């Protein structure tokens, strides 16, 4: 008598649509292009995913870390997943499959679980670390979700770029009153804009970095600030009306906002004495740098403060958010390097140019294991910044790939670009 054919069981990788904030990090990280999205959901193609886990650590919400045991022939298709509003419950497997890996075959086991993480399947190493610095405080994440958002009240909203410039960037302060919303510098929150999208579904959340330190925009208050750029053009330069950024920039004092989060467990600052920060940013990428700088400023006079070096890029001084307050900071507290690319009468300079100009200083800081590097701003800056850091290191006869690996492994090099 013929034995029944073994049923192939798949540990299917899925993304929870109720928690996902559509930040695109997973799609960018996936080394085999198994992740895709439409205007509704981010999804994983079961035909392509090899369970390598490369996408799991960078996800700021943990929505990526969902798995269902399914019969391979009945795996949820990309089309199924694109239509989901929530994850399906785990279904019981047929008896012959559930008999386990003896009768059926389980494919693919996530590599981290099977001890195979970092195998040849991961072809592209992410540029930054997937772990926080060793002395980072422990962050809270996902306290509030799409289903259970928290209401914050707007207590301030003003423009922080020159009124005569195209770049309309706002500093927005949200207060949480008596409700718990603990955060750390480098984390972000999600904002749920009111209304529905073209398909009649509620808008998905947009993510914004905190611009204030852990103890509040105003020290000791349960509030935080954001740095929001009004989107009036798409990435190609065509006219566009950004749903959430316009909503936020137009908020008035005492308006209320639906918030989810906090998010992010790696882009966090070190907390040990004498930790140094190299901060490299453009535009609204200055938000987490403002948070970290202000945290450090509030520690002046204690033993807990190391060196701060800032590379900040903008087109002109007047388009640089927080220019005035930044320039008032003591120079023995923070080493400020402004790269202006359209300042009349000045040569074009980008952050990577200044990193090279300050090579000796940067090299000195990089050689110190107490130094952490943070890069935030436009996606396109990643390559330029990495090239500049590599040049600085190579010039001194050192091997960049060894240092780069160490910076990632030790949670000392962090990117947040969008
Ligand atoms: P949408 O309605 O989503 O988009 C409208 C059109 O504009 C679309 O065509 C879209 O492709 C295009 N578009 C979207 N974003 C931009 C952009 N930035 N520039 C040009 N065109 C764009 N934004 C901030 O202002 N401050 C922050 O601190 C901040 N932090 C972020 C942190 C993370 C981790 C991530 C992933 C994003 C962050 N963003 C931040 C971007 C923010 O989440 C939104 O994407 C942005 O505000 C646009 O949303 P929107 O609803 O206004 O535009």
Coordinates of C-alpha atoms and ligand atoms in Angstrom, one line a residue:
X1 CA 0.0 0.0 0.0
X2 CA 1.3 3.5 -0.8
X3 CA 2.1 5.7 2.2
X4 CA 0.4 9.1 2.2
X5 CA 2.6 11.9 0.8
X6 CA 4.0 14.1 3.5
X7 CA 2.3 17.5 3.8
X8 CA 4.7 20.4 3.5
X9 CA 4.2 22.8 6.4
X10 CA 5.4 26.4 6.0
X11 CA 6.2 28.8 8.9
X12 CA 4.7 31.7 7.0
X13 CA 6.1 35.2 7.7
X14 CA 3.4 37.8 8.0
X15 CA 3.1 41.5 9.0
X16 CA 0.5 42.7 11.4
X17 CA -1.5 45.4 9.6
X18 CA -2.9 46.7 12.9
X19 CA 0.5 47.6 14.3
X20 CA 2.5 48.3 11.1
X21 CA 3.1 52.0 10.6
X22 CA 4.0 51.7 6.9
X23 CA 7.5 53.1 7.4
X24 CA 9.0 51.0 4.5
X25 CA 12.0 49.9 6.7
X26 CA 11.2 46.2 6.1
X27 CA 10.9 46.5 2.3
X28 CA 14.2 48.4 2.2
X29 CA 15.9 45.8 4.4
X30 CA 14.7 42.6 2.8
X31 CA 17.7 41.2 0.9
X32 CA 15.6 39.1 -1.4
X33 CA 12.8 41.6 -2.2
X34 CA 10.1 39.4 -0.6
X35 CA 8.3 42.4 1.0
X36 CA 6.0 44.6 -1.0
X37 CA 3.1 47.0 -0.4
X38 CA 0.1 48.8 -1.8
X39 CA -1.7 51.8 -0.3
X40 CA -3.3 49.4 2.3
X41 CA -0.7 47.0 3.6
X42 CA 2.9 45.8 3.7
X43 CA 3.0 42.1 2.9
X44 CA 5.5 39.2 2.6
X45 CA 5.5 37.0 -0.5
X46 CA 5.6 33.4 0.7
X47 CA 7.1 32.3 -2.6
X48 CA 10.2 34.5 -2.0
X49 CA 10.7 34.9 1.8
X50 CA 13.5 32.6 3.0
X51 CA 13.0 33.4 6.7
X52 CA 16.4 35.1 6.9
X53 CA 15.1 37.5 9.6
X54 CA 17.1 40.5 8.3
X55 CA 13.9 42.6 8.4
X56 CA 12.9 41.8 12.0
X57 CA 15.4 43.8 14.1
X58 CA 15.1 47.1 12.2
X59 CA 11.2 47.2 12.4
X60 CA 10.4 50.0 14.8
X61 CA 7.0 48.4 15.9
X62 CA 7.5 44.7 16.0
X63 CA 4.6 44.3 13.5
X64 CA 7.1 42.3 11.3
X65 CA 7.6 39.5 13.7
X66 CA 4.5 37.4 13.0
X67 CA 4.4 33.8 11.9
X68 CA 1.7 31.2 11.2
X69 CA 2.2 27.5 10.6
X70 CA 0.2 26.7 7.4
X71 CA 0.1 24.0 4.8
X72 CA 2.4 25.3 2.1
X73 CA -0.1 24.8 -0.6
X74 CA -2.6 26.9 1.4
X75 CA -0.2 29.7 2.3
X76 CA -1.7 33.2 2.4
X77 CA -1.0 34.9 -0.9
X78 CA 0.2 38.4 -1.4
X79 CA -3.3 39.3 -2.7
X80 CA -4.9 37.8 0.5
X81 CA -2.5 39.8 2.7
X82 CA -3.1 43.1 0.9
X83 CA -6.8 42.9 1.7
X84 CA -6.3 42.3 5.5
X85 CA -7.4 44.6 8.2
X86 CA -6.0 42.3 10.9
X87 CA -4.0 39.1 11.0
X88 CA -5.9 35.8 10.8
X89 CA -5.9 33.4 13.7
X90 CA -3.6 30.4 13.6
X91 CA -5.6 27.6 11.9
X92 CA -5.2 24.0 13.1
X93 CA -3.1 22.0 10.7
X94 CA -4.4 18.7 9.2
X95 CA -3.5 15.7 11.3
X96 CA -0.9 14.4 8.9
X97 CA 0.9 17.7 8.9
X98 CA 0.4 18.4 12.6
X99 CA 2.0 15.1 13.2
X100 CA 5.1 17.2 13.0
X101 CA 8.3 17.5 11.2
X102 CA 8.4 13.6 11.1
X103 CA 5.4 13.3 8.8
X104 CA 5.4 16.7 7.3
X105 CA 8.2 19.1 6.5
X106 CA 8.5 22.6 7.9
X107 CA 9.9 25.2 5.5
X108 CA 11.5 27.6 6.0
X109 CA 12.4 27.9 9.6
X110 CA 13.3 31.4 10.4
X111 CA 17.1 31.4 10.4
X112 CA 17.6 33.2 13.7
X113 CA 15.5 30.4 15.4
X114 CA 17.4 27.7 13.7
X115 CA 20.7 29.3 14.5
X116 CA 21.5 30.2 10.9
X117 CA 21.1 34.0 11.0
X118 CA 23.7 35.8 9.0
X119 CA 24.1 33.0 6.5
X120 CA 24.7 33.6 2.8
X121 CA 21.0 34.3 2.3
X122 CA 21.6 37.8 3.8
X123 CA 23.6 39.4 1.0
X124 CA 23.4 43.0 1.9
X125 CA 24.3 44.1 5.5
X126 CA 22.3 47.1 6.7
X127 CA 24.4 50.2 7.0
X128 CA 23.6 50.7 10.7
X129 CA 23.3 48.8 13.9
X130 CA 20.3 46.6 14.7
X131 CA 21.1 47.0 18.4
X132 CA 21.1 50.1 20.7
X133 CA 24.3 51.3 22.5
X134 CA 25.1 49.1 25.5
X135 CA 24.2 51.9 28.0
X136 CA 20.9 53.0 26.4
X137 CA 17.9 53.1 28.6
X138 CA 15.2 50.5 28.0
X139 CA 12.5 52.0 25.7
X140 CA 8.8 51.4 25.9
X141 CA 7.3 50.6 22.5
X142 CA 3.7 50.1 21.1
X143 CA 2.0 51.2 24.3
X144 CA -0.8 52.7 22.0
X145 CA -1.9 51.2 18.7
X146 CA -4.3 52.0 15.8
X147 CA -7.0 50.3 17.9
X148 CA -6.1 52.0 21.2
X149 CA -4.6 55.4 20.3
X150 CA -3.9 58.1 23.0
X151 CA -5.2 61.6 22.7
X152 CA -2.7 64.4 23.0
X153 CA -3.4 68.2 23.2
X154 CA -1.6 70.7 21.1
X155 CA 0.1 73.2 23.4
X156 CA 2.3 74.9 20.8
X157 CA 2.8 75.1 17.1
X158 CA 5.1 77.5 15.4
X159 CA 7.3 77.8 12.3
X160 CA 11.1 77.2 12.8
X161 CA 12.3 78.1 9.3
X162 CA 12.4 81.6 7.7
X163 CA 8.9 82.8 6.7
X164 CA 10.3 83.8 3.3
X165 CA 11.6 80.3 2.5
X166 CA 9.9 77.4 0.7
X167 CA 10.7 75.1 3.6
X168 CA 7.8 75.3 6.0
X169 CA 8.9 73.4 9.1
X170 CA 7.0 73.5 12.4
X171 CA 7.8 72.8 16.0
X172 CA 4.8 71.2 17.5
X173 CA 4.3 70.5 21.2
X174 CA 1.9 67.8 22.3
X175 CA 0.8 67.3 25.9
X176 CA -0.4 64.0 27.4
X177 CA -1.7 65.3 30.7
X178 CA -2.1 62.6 33.2
X179 CA -1.8 59.7 30.7
X180 CA 1.4 57.7 30.6
X181 CA 3.5 58.2 27.4
X182 CA 7.2 57.5 28.4
X183 CA 9.7 58.2 25.7
X184 CA 13.4 58.3 25.0
X185 CA 15.4 60.5 22.6
X186 CA 15.6 58.9 19.2
X187 CA 12.2 57.3 19.4
X188 CA 9.3 58.3 17.2
X189 CA 5.5 58.4 17.5
X190 CA 2.7 57.8 15.0
X191 CA 0.0 60.3 14.3
X192 CA -3.4 59.2 13.0
X193 CA -4.6 62.0 10.7
X194 CA -8.4 62.3 10.6
X195 CA -10.4 61.3 7.6
X196 CA -10.2 58.5 5.0
X197 CA -8.0 57.7 2.0
X198 CA -9.1 57.4 -1.6
X199 CA -10.5 53.9 -0.9
X200 CA -12.6 55.1 2.0
X201 CA -10.3 53.6 4.7
X202 CA -9.0 55.5 7.7
X203 CA -5.6 57.1 6.9
X204 CA -2.7 55.1 8.1
X205 CA -0.4 56.5 10.8
X206 CA 2.6 58.7 9.8
X207 CA 5.7 58.5 11.9
X208 CA 7.5 61.5 13.4
X209 CA 10.8 61.6 15.4
X210 CA 10.7 63.2 18.9
X211 CA 12.5 66.5 19.0
X212 CA 12.4 66.7 22.8
X213 CA 14.2 64.8 25.6
X214 CA 12.8 62.1 27.8
X215 CA 11.8 64.4 30.6
X216 CA 9.6 66.6 28.3
X217 CA 9.8 69.5 26.0
X218 CA 9.5 71.5 29.2
X219 CA 11.6 69.6 31.8
X220 CA 9.3 67.8 34.2
X221 CA 6.2 68.1 32.0
X222 CA 4.4 65.2 30.3
X223 CA 4.8 66.7 26.9
X224 CA 7.0 66.2 23.8
X225 CA 7.8 68.0 20.6
X226 CA 7.9 67.2 16.9
X227 CA 9.6 68.8 13.9
X228 CA 7.3 68.5 11.0
X229 CA 7.9 69.6 7.4
X230 CA 4.8 70.6 5.4
X231 CA 4.8 68.3 2.3
X232 CA 3.6 70.3 -0.7
X233 CA 5.5 68.4 -3.4
X234 CA 6.1 64.7 -3.9
X235 CA 9.6 63.3 -4.1
X236 CA 9.7 64.0 -7.8
X237 CA 8.9 67.7 -7.3
X238 CA 5.2 67.5 -8.5
X239 CA 2.6 69.4 -6.5
X240 CA 1.2 67.2 -3.7
X241 CA -0.8 67.8 -0.5
X242 CA 0.8 65.7 2.3
X243 CA -2.1 64.4 4.4
X244 CA -0.6 64.3 7.8
X245 CA 2.1 66.9 7.6
X246 CA -0.4 69.6 6.5
X247 CA -2.8 68.4 9.2
X248 CA -0.1 68.8 11.8
X249 CA 1.3 72.1 10.6
X250 CA -2.2 73.6 10.6
X251 CA -3.1 72.5 14.1
X252 CA -4.1 75.2 16.6
X253 CA -3.4 75.4 20.3
X254 CA -5.9 73.1 22.3
X255 CA -6.7 71.0 19.2
X256 CA -6.4 67.2 20.0
X257 CA -4.4 64.6 18.1
X258 CA -4.6 60.8 18.0
X259 CA -1.2 59.3 18.7
X260 CA 0.2 55.8 18.6
X261 CA 3.5 54.4 19.8
X262 CA 6.1 55.1 21.0
X263 CA 8.3 53.3 18.4
X264 CA 12.0 52.5 18.0
X265 CA 14.3 50.4 20.2
X266 CA 17.8 51.0 18.6
X267 CA 18.2 54.6 17.6
X268 CA 18.8 55.5 21.2
X269 CA 21.5 57.5 22.9
X270 CA 24.1 56.0 25.2
X271 CA 23.8 56.9 28.9
X272 CA 27.2 56.2 30.3
X273 CA 29.5 59.0 31.5
X274 CA 31.7 60.5 28.7
X275 CA 29.8 58.9 25.8
X276 CA 30.4 61.1 22.7
X277 CA 27.8 61.8 20.0
X278 CA 28.5 62.5 16.4
X279 CA 25.2 63.7 14.9
X280 CA 24.7 64.0 11.2
X281 CA 21.4 65.4 9.8
X282 CA 19.5 67.3 7.2
X283 CA 16.1 69.1 7.5
X284 CA 13.7 67.5 9.9
X285 CA 16.4 64.8 10.6
X286 CA 17.4 67.4 13.1
X287 CA 14.6 66.3 15.4
X288 CA 16.3 63.4 17.2
X289 CA 19.5 65.5 17.3
X290 CA 17.7 68.3 19.1
X291 CA 16.3 65.7 21.5
X292 CA 19.8 64.2 22.3
X293 CA 21.5 67.6 22.4
X294 CA 18.9 68.9 24.8
X295 CA 19.2 65.8 27.0
X296 CA 22.9 66.4 27.1
X297 CA 22.5 70.1 27.8
X298 CA 20.3 69.4 30.8
X299 CA 23.2 67.2 32.1
X300 CA 25.8 70.0 31.9
X301 CA 27.6 70.1 35.2
X302 CA 27.3 66.4 35.9
X303 CA 29.8 63.7 35.0
X304 CA 27.5 62.2 32.4
X305 CA 28.4 64.4 29.4
X306 CA 31.0 63.7 26.7
X307 CA 31.7 65.4 23.4
X308 CA 29.0 66.4 21.0
X309 CA 29.8 67.0 17.3
X310 CA 27.0 68.1 14.9
X311 CA 27.0 68.1 11.1
X312 CA 23.8 69.8 9.9
X313 CA 22.8 70.3 6.3
X314 CA 20.3 72.6 4.8
X315 CA 20.0 74.8 1.7
X316 CA 20.3 78.1 3.5
X317 CA 20.6 79.3 7.1
X318 CA 17.0 80.4 7.0
X319 CA 15.8 76.9 6.0
X320 CA 17.7 75.3 8.9
X321 CA 15.2 74.5 11.6
X322 CA 16.1 75.8 15.1
X323 CA 19.0 77.9 13.7
X324 CA 18.7 80.7 16.3
X325 CA 18.6 78.5 19.4
X326 CA 21.3 76.2 18.0
X327 CA 23.7 79.0 17.5
X328 CA 23.2 80.1 21.1
X329 CA 24.6 76.8 22.5
X330 CA 28.0 77.1 24.1
X331 CA 30.8 76.1 21.7
X332 CA 32.6 74.1 24.4
X333 CA 29.4 72.0 24.7
X334 CA 28.8 71.2 21.1
X335 CA 31.0 71.4 18.0
X336 CA 28.6 72.7 15.3
X337 CA 29.3 72.3 11.5
X338 CA 26.7 73.7 9.2
X339 CA 26.7 72.6 5.5
X340 CA 24.7 75.0 3.4
X341 CA 24.1 74.0 -0.2
X342 CA 22.4 77.1 -1.6
X343 CA 23.6 80.0 0.6
X344 CA 24.1 83.0 -1.7
X345 CA 27.7 83.9 -2.1
X346 CA 29.0 80.7 -0.5
X347 CA 30.3 77.5 -2.2
X348 CA 27.9 74.5 -2.0
X349 CA 28.6 72.3 0.9
X350 CA 27.0 69.1 2.0
X351 CA 27.4 67.3 5.3
X352 CA 29.8 64.7 3.8
X353 CA 32.1 67.6 2.7
X354 CA 32.3 68.9 6.3
X355 CA 32.9 65.4 7.6
X356 CA 36.0 65.2 5.3
X357 CA 37.1 68.7 6.3
X358 CA 36.9 67.8 10.0
X359 CA 38.6 64.4 9.4
X360 CA 41.1 64.6 12.2
X361 CA 38.5 65.4 14.8
X362 CA 36.0 62.8 13.4
X363 CA 38.8 60.2 13.4
X364 CA 39.7 61.0 17.0
X365 CA 36.1 60.5 18.1
X366 CA 35.7 57.3 16.0
X367 CA 38.8 55.8 17.7
X368 CA 37.0 56.2 21.1
X369 CA 34.7 53.3 21.8
X370 CA 32.5 55.7 23.8
X371 CA 31.4 57.4 20.5
X372 CA 28.1 56.7 18.9
X373 CA 27.1 58.1 15.4
X374 CA 23.6 59.1 14.4
X375 CA 22.4 59.9 10.9
X376 CA 18.9 61.2 10.2
X377 CA 17.3 62.9 7.3
X378 CA 16.8 62.1 3.6
X379 CA 17.3 58.6 2.4
X380 CA 19.8 59.7 -0.2
X381 CA 22.3 60.9 2.5
X382 CA 23.2 57.4 3.7
X383 CA 25.6 56.5 0.9
X384 CA 27.4 59.9 1.0
X385 CA 27.8 59.8 4.8
X386 CA 29.1 56.3 4.8
X387 CA 31.6 57.2 2.0
X388 CA 32.8 60.2 3.9
X389 CA 33.3 58.2 7.2
X390 CA 35.1 55.5 5.2
X391 CA 37.4 58.1 3.6
X392 CA 38.2 59.6 7.0
X393 CA 39.2 56.2 8.4
X394 CA 41.1 55.0 5.3
X395 CA 43.1 58.2 5.2
X396 CA 44.7 57.2 8.5
X397 CA 45.6 53.7 7.2
X398 CA 42.8 51.9 9.0
X399 CA 40.5 49.3 7.6
X400 CA 37.0 50.8 7.3
X401 CA 35.2 47.4 7.0
X402 CA 36.6 46.3 10.4
X403 CA 35.6 49.5 12.1
X404 CA 32.2 49.5 10.3
X405 CA 31.4 46.0 11.5
X406 CA 32.4 47.0 15.0
X407 CA 30.2 50.1 14.9
X408 CA 27.3 48.0 13.9
X409 CA 27.9 45.2 16.3
X410 CA 28.4 47.6 19.2
X411 CA 25.3 49.6 18.5
X412 CA 27.3 52.7 17.7
X413 CA 26.2 53.6 14.2
X414 CA 22.5 54.4 13.6
X415 CA 20.5 55.5 10.6
X416 CA 17.0 56.9 10.4
X417 CA 16.3 58.1 6.9
X418 CA 13.0 58.6 5.1
Ligands
LIG1 P1 1.6 61.8 2.2 O1 0.1 62.2 2.1 O2 1.9 60.5 2.8 O3 2.3 61.9 0.8 C1 2.0 62.9 -0.2 C2 3.0 62.8 -1.3 O4 4.2 63.3 -0.9 C3 3.2 61.4 -1.8 O5 3.4 61.4 -3.2 C4 4.5 61.0 -1.1 O6 5.3 60.1 -1.8 C5 5.2 62.3 -1.0 N1 6.1 62.5 0.2 C6 5.9 61.9 1.4 N2 6.8 62.3 2.3 C7 7.6 63.2 1.7 C8 8.6 64.0 2.1 N3 9.2 63.9 3.3 N4 9.2 64.9 1.2 C9 8.7 64.9 -0.1 N5 7.6 64.2 -0.5 C10 7.1 63.4 0.3 N6 8.6 63.8 8.7 C11 8.8 65.0 9.3 O7 8.4 66.0 8.8 N7 9.5 65.0 10.6 C12 10.0 64.0 11.2 O8 10.6 64.0 12.3 C13 9.8 62.7 10.5 N8 10.3 61.6 11.1 C14 10.1 60.4 10.5 C15 10.7 59.2 11.1 C16 10.5 58.0 10.4 C17 11.2 56.8 11.0 C18 9.8 57.9 9.2 C19 9.7 56.6 8.5 C20 9.3 59.1 8.6 C21 9.4 60.3 9.2 N9 8.9 61.4 8.7 C22 9.1 62.6 9.3 C23 8.1 61.4 7.4 C24 6.6 61.4 7.8 O9 6.3 60.1 8.4 C25 5.7 61.5 6.6 O10 6.0 60.6 5.6 C26 5.7 62.9 6.0 O11 5.3 63.9 6.9 C27 4.7 62.9 4.8 O12 3.5 62.5 5.2 P2 2.2 63.2 4.6 O13 1.0 62.4 5.1 O14 2.2 64.7 4.7 O15 2.3 62.9 3.0

